[in-house]
Coordinates of N, CA, C and O in Angstrom, one line a residue:
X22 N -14.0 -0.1 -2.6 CA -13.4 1.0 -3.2 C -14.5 2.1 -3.3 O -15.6 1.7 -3.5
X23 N -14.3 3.3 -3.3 CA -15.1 4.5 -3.3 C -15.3 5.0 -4.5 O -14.5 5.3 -5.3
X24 N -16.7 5.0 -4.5 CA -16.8 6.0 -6.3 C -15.7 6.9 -6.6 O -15.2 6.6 -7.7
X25 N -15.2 7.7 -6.0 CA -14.4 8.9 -6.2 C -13.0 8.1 -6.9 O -12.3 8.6 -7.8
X26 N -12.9 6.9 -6.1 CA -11.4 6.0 -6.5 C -11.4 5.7 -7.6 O -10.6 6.0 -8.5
X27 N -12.7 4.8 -7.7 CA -13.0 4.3 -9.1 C -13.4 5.3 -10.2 O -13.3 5.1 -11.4
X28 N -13.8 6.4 -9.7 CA -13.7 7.7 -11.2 C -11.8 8.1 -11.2 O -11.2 8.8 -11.9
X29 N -11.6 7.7 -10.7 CA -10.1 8.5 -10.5 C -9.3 7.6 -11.3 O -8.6 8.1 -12.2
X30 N -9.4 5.9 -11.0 CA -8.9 5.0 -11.9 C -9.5 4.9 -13.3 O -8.7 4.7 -14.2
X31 N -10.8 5.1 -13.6 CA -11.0 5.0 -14.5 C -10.6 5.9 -15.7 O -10.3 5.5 -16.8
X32 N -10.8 7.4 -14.9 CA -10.2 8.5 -15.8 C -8.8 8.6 -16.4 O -8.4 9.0 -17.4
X33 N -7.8 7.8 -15.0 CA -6.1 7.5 -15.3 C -6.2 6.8 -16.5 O -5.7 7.2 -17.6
X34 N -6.8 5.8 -16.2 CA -7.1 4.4 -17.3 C -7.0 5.4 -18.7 O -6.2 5.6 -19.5
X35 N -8.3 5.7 -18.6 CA -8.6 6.1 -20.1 C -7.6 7.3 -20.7 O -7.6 7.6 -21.9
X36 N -7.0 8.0 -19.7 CA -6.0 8.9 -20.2 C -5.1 8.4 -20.9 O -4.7 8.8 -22.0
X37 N -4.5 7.1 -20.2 CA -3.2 6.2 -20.7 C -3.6 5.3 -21.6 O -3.0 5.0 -22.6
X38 N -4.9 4.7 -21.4 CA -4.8 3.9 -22.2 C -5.4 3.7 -23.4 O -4.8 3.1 -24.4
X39 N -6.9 4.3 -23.5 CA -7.5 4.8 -24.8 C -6.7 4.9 -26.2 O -7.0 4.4 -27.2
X40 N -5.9 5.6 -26.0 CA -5.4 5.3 -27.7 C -4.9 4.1 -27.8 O -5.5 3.3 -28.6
X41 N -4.1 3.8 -27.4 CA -3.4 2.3 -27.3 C -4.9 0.9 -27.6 O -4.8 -0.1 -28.3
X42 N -6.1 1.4 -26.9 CA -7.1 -0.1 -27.1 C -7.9 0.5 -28.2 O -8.4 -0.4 -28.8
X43 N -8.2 1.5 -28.5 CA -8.6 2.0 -29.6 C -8.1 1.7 -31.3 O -8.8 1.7 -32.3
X44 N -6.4 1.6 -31.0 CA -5.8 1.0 -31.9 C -5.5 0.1 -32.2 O -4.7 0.0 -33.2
X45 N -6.0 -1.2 -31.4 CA -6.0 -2.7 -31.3 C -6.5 -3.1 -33.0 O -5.8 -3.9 -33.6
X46 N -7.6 -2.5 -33.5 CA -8.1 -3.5 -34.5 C -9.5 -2.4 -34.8 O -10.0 -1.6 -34.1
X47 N -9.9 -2.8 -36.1 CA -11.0 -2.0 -36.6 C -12.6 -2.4 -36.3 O -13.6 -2.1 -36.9
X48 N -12.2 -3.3 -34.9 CA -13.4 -4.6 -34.6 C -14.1 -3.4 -33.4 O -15.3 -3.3 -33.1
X49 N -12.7 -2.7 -32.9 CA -13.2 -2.2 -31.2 C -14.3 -1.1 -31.5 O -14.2 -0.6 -32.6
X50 N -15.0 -0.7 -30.9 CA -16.2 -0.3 -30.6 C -16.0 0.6 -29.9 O -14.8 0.5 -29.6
X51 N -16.5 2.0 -29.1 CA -16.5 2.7 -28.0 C -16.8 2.0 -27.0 O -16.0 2.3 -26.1
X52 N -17.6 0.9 -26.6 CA -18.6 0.5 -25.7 C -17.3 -0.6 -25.8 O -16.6 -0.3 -24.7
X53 N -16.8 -1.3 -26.2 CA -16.2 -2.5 -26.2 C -14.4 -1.4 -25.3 O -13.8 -1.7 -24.2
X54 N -14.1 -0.6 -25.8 CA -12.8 -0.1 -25.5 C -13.1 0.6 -24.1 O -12.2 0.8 -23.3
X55 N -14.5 1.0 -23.7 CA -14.8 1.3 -22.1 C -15.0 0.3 -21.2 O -14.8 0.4 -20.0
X56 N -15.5 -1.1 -21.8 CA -15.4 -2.3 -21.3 C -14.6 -2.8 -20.5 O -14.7 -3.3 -19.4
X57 N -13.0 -2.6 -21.8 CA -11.7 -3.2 -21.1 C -11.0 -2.3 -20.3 O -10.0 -2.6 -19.6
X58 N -11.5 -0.8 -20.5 CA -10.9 0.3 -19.3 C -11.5 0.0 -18.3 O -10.9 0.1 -17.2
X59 N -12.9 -0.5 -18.3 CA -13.3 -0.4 -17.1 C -12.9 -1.9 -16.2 O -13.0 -2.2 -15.0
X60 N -12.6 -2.7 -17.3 CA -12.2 -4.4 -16.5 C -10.5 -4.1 -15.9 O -10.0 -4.9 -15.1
X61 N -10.0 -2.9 -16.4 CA -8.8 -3.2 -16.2 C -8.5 -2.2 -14.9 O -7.6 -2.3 -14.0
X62 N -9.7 -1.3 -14.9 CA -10.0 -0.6 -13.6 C -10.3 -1.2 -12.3 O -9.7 -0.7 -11.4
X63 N -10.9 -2.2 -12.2 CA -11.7 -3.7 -11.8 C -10.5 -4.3 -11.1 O -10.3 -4.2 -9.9
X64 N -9.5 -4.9 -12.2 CA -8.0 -5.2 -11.4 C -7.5 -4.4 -10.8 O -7.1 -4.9 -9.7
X65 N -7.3 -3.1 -11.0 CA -6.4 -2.8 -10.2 C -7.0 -2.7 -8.5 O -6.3 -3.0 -7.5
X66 N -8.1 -2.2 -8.5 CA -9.0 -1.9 -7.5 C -9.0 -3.4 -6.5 O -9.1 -3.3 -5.2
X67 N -9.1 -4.5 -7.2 CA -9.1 -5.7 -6.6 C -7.8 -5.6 -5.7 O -7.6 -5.7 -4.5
X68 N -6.7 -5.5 -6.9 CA -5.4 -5.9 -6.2 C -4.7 -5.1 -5.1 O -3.8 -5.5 -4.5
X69 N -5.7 -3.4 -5.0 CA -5.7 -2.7 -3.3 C -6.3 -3.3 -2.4 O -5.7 -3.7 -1.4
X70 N -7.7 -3.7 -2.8 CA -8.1 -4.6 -2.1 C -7.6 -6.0 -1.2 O -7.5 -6.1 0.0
X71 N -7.3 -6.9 -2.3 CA -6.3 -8.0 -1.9 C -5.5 -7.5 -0.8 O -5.7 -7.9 0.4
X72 N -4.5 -6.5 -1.1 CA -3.0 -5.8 0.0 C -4.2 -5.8 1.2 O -4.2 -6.5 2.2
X73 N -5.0 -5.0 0.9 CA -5.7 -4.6 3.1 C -5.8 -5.9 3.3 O -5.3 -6.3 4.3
X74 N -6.5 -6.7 2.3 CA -7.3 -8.0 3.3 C -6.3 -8.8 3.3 O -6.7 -10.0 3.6
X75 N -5.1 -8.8 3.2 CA -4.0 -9.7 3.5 C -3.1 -8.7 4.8 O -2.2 -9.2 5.6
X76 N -3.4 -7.5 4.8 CA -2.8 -7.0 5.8 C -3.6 -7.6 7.2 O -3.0 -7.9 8.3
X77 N -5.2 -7.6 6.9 CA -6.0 -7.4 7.8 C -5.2 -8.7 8.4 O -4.7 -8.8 9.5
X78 N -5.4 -10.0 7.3 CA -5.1 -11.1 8.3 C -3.7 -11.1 8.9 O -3.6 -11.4 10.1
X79 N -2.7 -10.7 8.2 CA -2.0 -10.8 9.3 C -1.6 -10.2 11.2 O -0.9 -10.4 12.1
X80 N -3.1 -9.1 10.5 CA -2.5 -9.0 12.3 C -3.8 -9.6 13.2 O -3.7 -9.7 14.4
X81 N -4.7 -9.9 12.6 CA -5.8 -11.3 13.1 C -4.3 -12.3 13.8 O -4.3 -12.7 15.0
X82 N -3.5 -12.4 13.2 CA -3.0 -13.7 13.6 C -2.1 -13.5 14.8 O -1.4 -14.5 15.3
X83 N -2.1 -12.0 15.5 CA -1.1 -11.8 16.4 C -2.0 -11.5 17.2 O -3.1 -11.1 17.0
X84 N -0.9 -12.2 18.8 CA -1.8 -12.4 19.9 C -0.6 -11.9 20.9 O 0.6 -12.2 20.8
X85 N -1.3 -10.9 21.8 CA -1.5 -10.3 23.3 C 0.2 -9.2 22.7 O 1.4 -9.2 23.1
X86 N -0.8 -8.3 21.6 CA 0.2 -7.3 20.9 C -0.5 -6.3 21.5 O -1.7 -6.2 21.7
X87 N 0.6 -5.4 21.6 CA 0.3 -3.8 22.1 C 0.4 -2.9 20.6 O 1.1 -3.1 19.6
X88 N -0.5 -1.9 20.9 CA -0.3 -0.7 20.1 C 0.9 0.1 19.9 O 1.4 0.7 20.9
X89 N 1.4 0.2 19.1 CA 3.0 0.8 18.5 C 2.7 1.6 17.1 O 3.5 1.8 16.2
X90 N 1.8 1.9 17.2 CA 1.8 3.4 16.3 C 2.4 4.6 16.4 O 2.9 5.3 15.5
X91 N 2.5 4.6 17.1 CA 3.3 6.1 17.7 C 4.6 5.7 18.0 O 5.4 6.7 18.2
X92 N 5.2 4.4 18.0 CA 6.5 4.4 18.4 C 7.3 4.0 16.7 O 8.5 3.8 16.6
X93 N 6.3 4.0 15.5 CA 7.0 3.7 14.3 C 7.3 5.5 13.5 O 6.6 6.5 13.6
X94 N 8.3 5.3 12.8 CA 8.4 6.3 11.8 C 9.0 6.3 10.7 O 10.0 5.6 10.7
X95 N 8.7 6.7 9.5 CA 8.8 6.2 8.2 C 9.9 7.7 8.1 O 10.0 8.8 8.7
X96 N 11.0 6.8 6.3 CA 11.6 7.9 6.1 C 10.7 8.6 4.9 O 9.5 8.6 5.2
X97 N 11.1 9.0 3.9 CA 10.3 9.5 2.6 C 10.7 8.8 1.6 O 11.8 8.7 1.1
X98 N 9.5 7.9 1.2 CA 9.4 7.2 0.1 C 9.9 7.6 -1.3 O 10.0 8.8 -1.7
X99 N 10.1 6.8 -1.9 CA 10.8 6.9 -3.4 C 11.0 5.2 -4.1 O 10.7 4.0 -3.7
X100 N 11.4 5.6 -5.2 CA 11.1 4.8 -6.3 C 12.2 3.7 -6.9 O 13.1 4.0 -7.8
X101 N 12.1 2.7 -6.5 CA 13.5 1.6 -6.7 C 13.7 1.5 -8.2 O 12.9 1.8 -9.1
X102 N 15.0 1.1 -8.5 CA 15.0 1.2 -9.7 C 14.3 -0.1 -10.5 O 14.8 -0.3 -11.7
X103 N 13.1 -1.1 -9.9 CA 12.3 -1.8 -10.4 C 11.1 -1.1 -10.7 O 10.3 -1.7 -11.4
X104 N 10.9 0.1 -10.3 CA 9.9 0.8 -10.0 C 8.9 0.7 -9.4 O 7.8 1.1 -9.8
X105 N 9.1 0.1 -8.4 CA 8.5 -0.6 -7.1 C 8.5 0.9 -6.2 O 9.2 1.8 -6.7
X106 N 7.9 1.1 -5.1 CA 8.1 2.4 -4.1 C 8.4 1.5 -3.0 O 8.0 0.4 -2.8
X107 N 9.3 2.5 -2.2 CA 10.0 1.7 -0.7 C 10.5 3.0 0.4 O 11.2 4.0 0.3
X108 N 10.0 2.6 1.1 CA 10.2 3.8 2.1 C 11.0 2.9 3.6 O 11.0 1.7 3.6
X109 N 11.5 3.5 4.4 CA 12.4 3.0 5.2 C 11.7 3.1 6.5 O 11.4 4.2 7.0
X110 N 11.3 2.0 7.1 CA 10.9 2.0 8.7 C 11.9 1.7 9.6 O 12.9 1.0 9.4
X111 N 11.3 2.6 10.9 CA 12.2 2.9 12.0 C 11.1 2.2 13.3 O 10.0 2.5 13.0
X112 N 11.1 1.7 14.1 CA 10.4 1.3 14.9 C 11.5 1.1 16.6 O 12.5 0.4 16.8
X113 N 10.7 2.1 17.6 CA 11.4 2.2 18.7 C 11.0 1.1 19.6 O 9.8 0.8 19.4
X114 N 11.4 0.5 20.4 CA 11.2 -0.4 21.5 C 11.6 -0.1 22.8 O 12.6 -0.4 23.4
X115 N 10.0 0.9 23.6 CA 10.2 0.8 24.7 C 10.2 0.1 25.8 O 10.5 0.3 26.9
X116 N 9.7 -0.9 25.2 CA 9.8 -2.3 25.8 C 11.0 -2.0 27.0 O 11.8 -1.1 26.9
X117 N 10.9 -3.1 28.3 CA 12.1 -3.9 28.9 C 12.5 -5.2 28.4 O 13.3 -5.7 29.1
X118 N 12.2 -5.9 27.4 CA 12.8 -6.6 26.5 C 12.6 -6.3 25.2 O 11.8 -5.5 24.7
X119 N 13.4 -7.2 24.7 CA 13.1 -7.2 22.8 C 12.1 -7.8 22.7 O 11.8 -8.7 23.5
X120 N 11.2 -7.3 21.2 CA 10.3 -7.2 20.9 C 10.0 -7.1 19.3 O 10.0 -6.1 18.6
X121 N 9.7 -7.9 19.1 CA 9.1 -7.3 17.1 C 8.2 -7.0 16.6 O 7.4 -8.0 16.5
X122 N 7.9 -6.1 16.2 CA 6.7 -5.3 15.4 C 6.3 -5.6 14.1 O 7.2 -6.1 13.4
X123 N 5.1 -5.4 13.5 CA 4.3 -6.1 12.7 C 3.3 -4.2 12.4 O 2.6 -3.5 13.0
X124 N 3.9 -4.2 11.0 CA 3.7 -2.6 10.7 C 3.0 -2.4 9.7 O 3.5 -3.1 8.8
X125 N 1.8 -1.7 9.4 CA 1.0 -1.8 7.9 C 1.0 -0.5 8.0 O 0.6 0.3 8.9
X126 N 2.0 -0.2 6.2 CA 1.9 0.8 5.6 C 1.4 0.8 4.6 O 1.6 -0.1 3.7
X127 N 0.4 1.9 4.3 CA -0.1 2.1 3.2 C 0.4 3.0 2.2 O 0.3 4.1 2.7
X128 N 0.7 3.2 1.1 CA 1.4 4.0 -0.2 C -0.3 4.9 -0.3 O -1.4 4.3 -0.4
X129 N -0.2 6.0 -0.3 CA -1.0 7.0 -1.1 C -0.7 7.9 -1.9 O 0.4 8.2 -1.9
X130 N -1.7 8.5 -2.8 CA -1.7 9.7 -3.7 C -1.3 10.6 -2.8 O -0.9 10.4 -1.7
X131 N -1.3 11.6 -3.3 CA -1.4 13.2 -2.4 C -2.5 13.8 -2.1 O -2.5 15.0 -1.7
X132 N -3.7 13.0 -2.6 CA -4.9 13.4 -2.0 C -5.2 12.0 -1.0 O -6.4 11.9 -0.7
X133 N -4.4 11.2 -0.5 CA -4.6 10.5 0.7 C -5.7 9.1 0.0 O -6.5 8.4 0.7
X134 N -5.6 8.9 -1.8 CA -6.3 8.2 -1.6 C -5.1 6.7 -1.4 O -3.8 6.7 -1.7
X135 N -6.0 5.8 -1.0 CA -4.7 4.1 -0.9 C -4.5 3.9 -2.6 O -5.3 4.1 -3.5
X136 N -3.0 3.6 -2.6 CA -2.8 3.0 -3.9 C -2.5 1.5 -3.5 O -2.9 0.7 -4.4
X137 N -1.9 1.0 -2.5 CA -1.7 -0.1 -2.2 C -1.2 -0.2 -0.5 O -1.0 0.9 0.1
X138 N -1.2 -1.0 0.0 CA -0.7 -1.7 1.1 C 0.0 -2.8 1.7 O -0.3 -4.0 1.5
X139 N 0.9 -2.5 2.4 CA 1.9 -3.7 2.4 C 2.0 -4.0 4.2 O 1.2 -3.5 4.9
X140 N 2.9 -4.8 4.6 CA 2.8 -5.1 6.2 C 4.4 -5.7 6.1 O 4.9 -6.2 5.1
X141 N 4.9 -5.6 7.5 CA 6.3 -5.8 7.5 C 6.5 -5.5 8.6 O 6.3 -4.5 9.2
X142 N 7.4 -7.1 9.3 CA 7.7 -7.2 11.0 C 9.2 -6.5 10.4 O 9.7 -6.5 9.2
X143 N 9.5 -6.0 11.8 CA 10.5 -5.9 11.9 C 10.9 -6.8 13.5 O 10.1 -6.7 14.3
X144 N 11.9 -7.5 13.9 CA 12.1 -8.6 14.3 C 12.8 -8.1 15.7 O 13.2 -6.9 15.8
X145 N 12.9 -8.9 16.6 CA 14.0 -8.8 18.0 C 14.7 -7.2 17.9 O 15.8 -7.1 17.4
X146 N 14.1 -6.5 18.2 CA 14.3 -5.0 18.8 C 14.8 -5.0 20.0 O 14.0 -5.4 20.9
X147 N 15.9 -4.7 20.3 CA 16.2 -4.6 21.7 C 15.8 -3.6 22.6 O 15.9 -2.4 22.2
X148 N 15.3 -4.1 23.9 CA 14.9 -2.7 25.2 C 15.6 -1.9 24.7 O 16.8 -2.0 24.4
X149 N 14.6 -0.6 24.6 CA 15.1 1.1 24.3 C 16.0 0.7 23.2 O 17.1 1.1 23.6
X150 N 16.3 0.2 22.0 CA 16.6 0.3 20.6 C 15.7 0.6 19.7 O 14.5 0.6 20.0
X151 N 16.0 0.8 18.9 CA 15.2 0.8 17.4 C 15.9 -0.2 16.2 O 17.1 -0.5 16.0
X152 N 14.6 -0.7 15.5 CA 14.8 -1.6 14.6 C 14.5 -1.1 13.4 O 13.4 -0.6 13.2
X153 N 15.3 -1.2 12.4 CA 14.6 -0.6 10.9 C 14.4 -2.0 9.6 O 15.1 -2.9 9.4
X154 N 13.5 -1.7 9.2 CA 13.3 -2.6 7.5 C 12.8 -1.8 6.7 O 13.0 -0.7 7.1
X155 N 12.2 -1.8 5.4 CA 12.2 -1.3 4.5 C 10.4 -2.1 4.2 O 9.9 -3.2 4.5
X156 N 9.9 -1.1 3.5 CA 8.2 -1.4 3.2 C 8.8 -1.0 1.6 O 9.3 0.0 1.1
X157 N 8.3 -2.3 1.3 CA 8.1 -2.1 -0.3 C 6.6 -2.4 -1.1 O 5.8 -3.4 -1.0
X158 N 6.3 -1.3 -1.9 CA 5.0 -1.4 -2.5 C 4.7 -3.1 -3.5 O 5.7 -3.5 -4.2
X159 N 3.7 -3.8 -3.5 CA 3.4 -4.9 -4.0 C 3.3 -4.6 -5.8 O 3.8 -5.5 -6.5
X160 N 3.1 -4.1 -6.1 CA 3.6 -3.1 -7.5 C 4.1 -1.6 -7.9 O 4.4 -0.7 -7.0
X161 N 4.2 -1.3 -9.2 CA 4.8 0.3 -9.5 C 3.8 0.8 -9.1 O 2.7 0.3 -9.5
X162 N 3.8 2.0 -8.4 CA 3.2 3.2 -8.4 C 3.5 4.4 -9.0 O 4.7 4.4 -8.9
X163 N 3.1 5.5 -9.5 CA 3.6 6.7 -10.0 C 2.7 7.7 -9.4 O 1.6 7.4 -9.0
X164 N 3.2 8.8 -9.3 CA 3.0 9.9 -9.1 C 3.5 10.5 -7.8 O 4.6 10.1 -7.5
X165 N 2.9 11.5 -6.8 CA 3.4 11.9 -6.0 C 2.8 11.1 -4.8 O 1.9 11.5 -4.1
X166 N 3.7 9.9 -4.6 CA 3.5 8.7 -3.5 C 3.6 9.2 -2.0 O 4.2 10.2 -1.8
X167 N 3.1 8.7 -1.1 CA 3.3 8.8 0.3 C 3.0 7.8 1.0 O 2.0 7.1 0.7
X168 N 3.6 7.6 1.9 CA 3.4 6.4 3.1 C 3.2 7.0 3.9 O 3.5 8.1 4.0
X169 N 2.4 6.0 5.0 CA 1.6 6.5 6.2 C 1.3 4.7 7.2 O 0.8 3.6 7.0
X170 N 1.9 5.5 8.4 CA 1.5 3.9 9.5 C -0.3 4.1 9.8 O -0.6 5.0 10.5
X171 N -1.2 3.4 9.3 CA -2.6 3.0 9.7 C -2.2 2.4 11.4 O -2.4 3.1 12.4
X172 N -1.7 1.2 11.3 CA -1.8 0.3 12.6 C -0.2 -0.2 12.7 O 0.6 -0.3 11.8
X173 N -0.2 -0.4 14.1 CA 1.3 -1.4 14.4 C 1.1 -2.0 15.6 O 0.3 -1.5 16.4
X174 N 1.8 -2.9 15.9 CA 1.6 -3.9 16.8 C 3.2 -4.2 17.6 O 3.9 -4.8 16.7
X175 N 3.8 -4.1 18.5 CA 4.8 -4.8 19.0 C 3.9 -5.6 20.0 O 3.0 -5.3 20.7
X176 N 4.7 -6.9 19.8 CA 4.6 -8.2 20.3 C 5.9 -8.9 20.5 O 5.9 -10.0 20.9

C-alpha cells in the first residue's frame, strides 16, 4: 500500500470514526484512540491486499491463456442493496471455438486509487458470442466507485 493510501485511510478513518472511539470510556487516551484508527487502517489495507494476492493466484493457475483485455467491457458500477458494489461484465469471443475467460476487476476511488479486487470467469462463450457475469466487490464500498479490467485471460 502507498503512503498516499494509507494517509487517505487513515484520515477517512479518523473522520468516521474518532468520535465514536473517543467515546468508548474515560480510559482512551489520544495515543491509544490513534492506535485503533491506525490498527483498523492496517485491516483494511490488508484485506486490498488479500483481493490482488488471491487474484494474482488465480491466474498463476491458468495455462496456455491468451490476452483478452481488450475483448472485456464492463457496464457502470453501482451499489446492491447489501451494499456490496457490482458492475456487469461483457466478454467477447473471437475465438473459433468456445472459450472462458478469467477477468480481474478492480473497484476504485475516482482518483484511481484500488479499494478492492475481485476475479470472475465467465464460462463456455461461444465462437464470435459474448458472455456476461457480474463482478461483485468482496465488501461495501462508498463513494464515487469505478471498475476497471487490469488483466484477462480467455482460455
Amino acid at each position: 500500500m502507498t503512503r498516499w493510501t494509507t494517509a487517505a485511510l487513515l484520515t477517512t478513518l479518523a473522520l468516521t470514526g474518532l468520535a465514536g472511539l473517543t467515546a468508548c470510556s474515560d480510559d482512551d487516551s489520544p495515543s491509544s484512540v490513534a492506535s485503533k484508527v491506525a490498527s483498523a487502517a492496517s485491516r483494511a489495507g490488508d484485506a486490498v491486499s488479500s483481493a490482488t494476492a488471491e487474484a494474482g493466484r488465480r491466474f498463476d493457475d491458468i495455462k496456455n491463456g491468451v490476452d483478452a483485455k481488450d475483448d472485456v467491457r464492463l457496464g457502470t458500477p453501482a451499489t446492491a442493496s447489501d451494499g456490496r458494489t457490482t458492475v456487469e461484465v461483457t466478454a467477447t469471443n473471437s475465438a473459433d471455438s468456445a472459450k472462458s475467460f478469467t477477468i480481474q476487476v478492480d473497484f476504485t476511488d475516482r482518483n484511481g486509487k484500488l479499494l478492492d479486487a475481485v476475479v470472475l470467469t465467465v464460462s463456455d462463450v461461444p465462437a464470435g458470442g459474448t458472455g456476461k457475469g457480474t463482478a461483485r466487490s468482496t465488501h461495501d464500498l462508498s463513494g464515487d466507485v469505478r471498475a476497471k479490467v487490469p488483466r484477462a485471460v480467455r482460455h
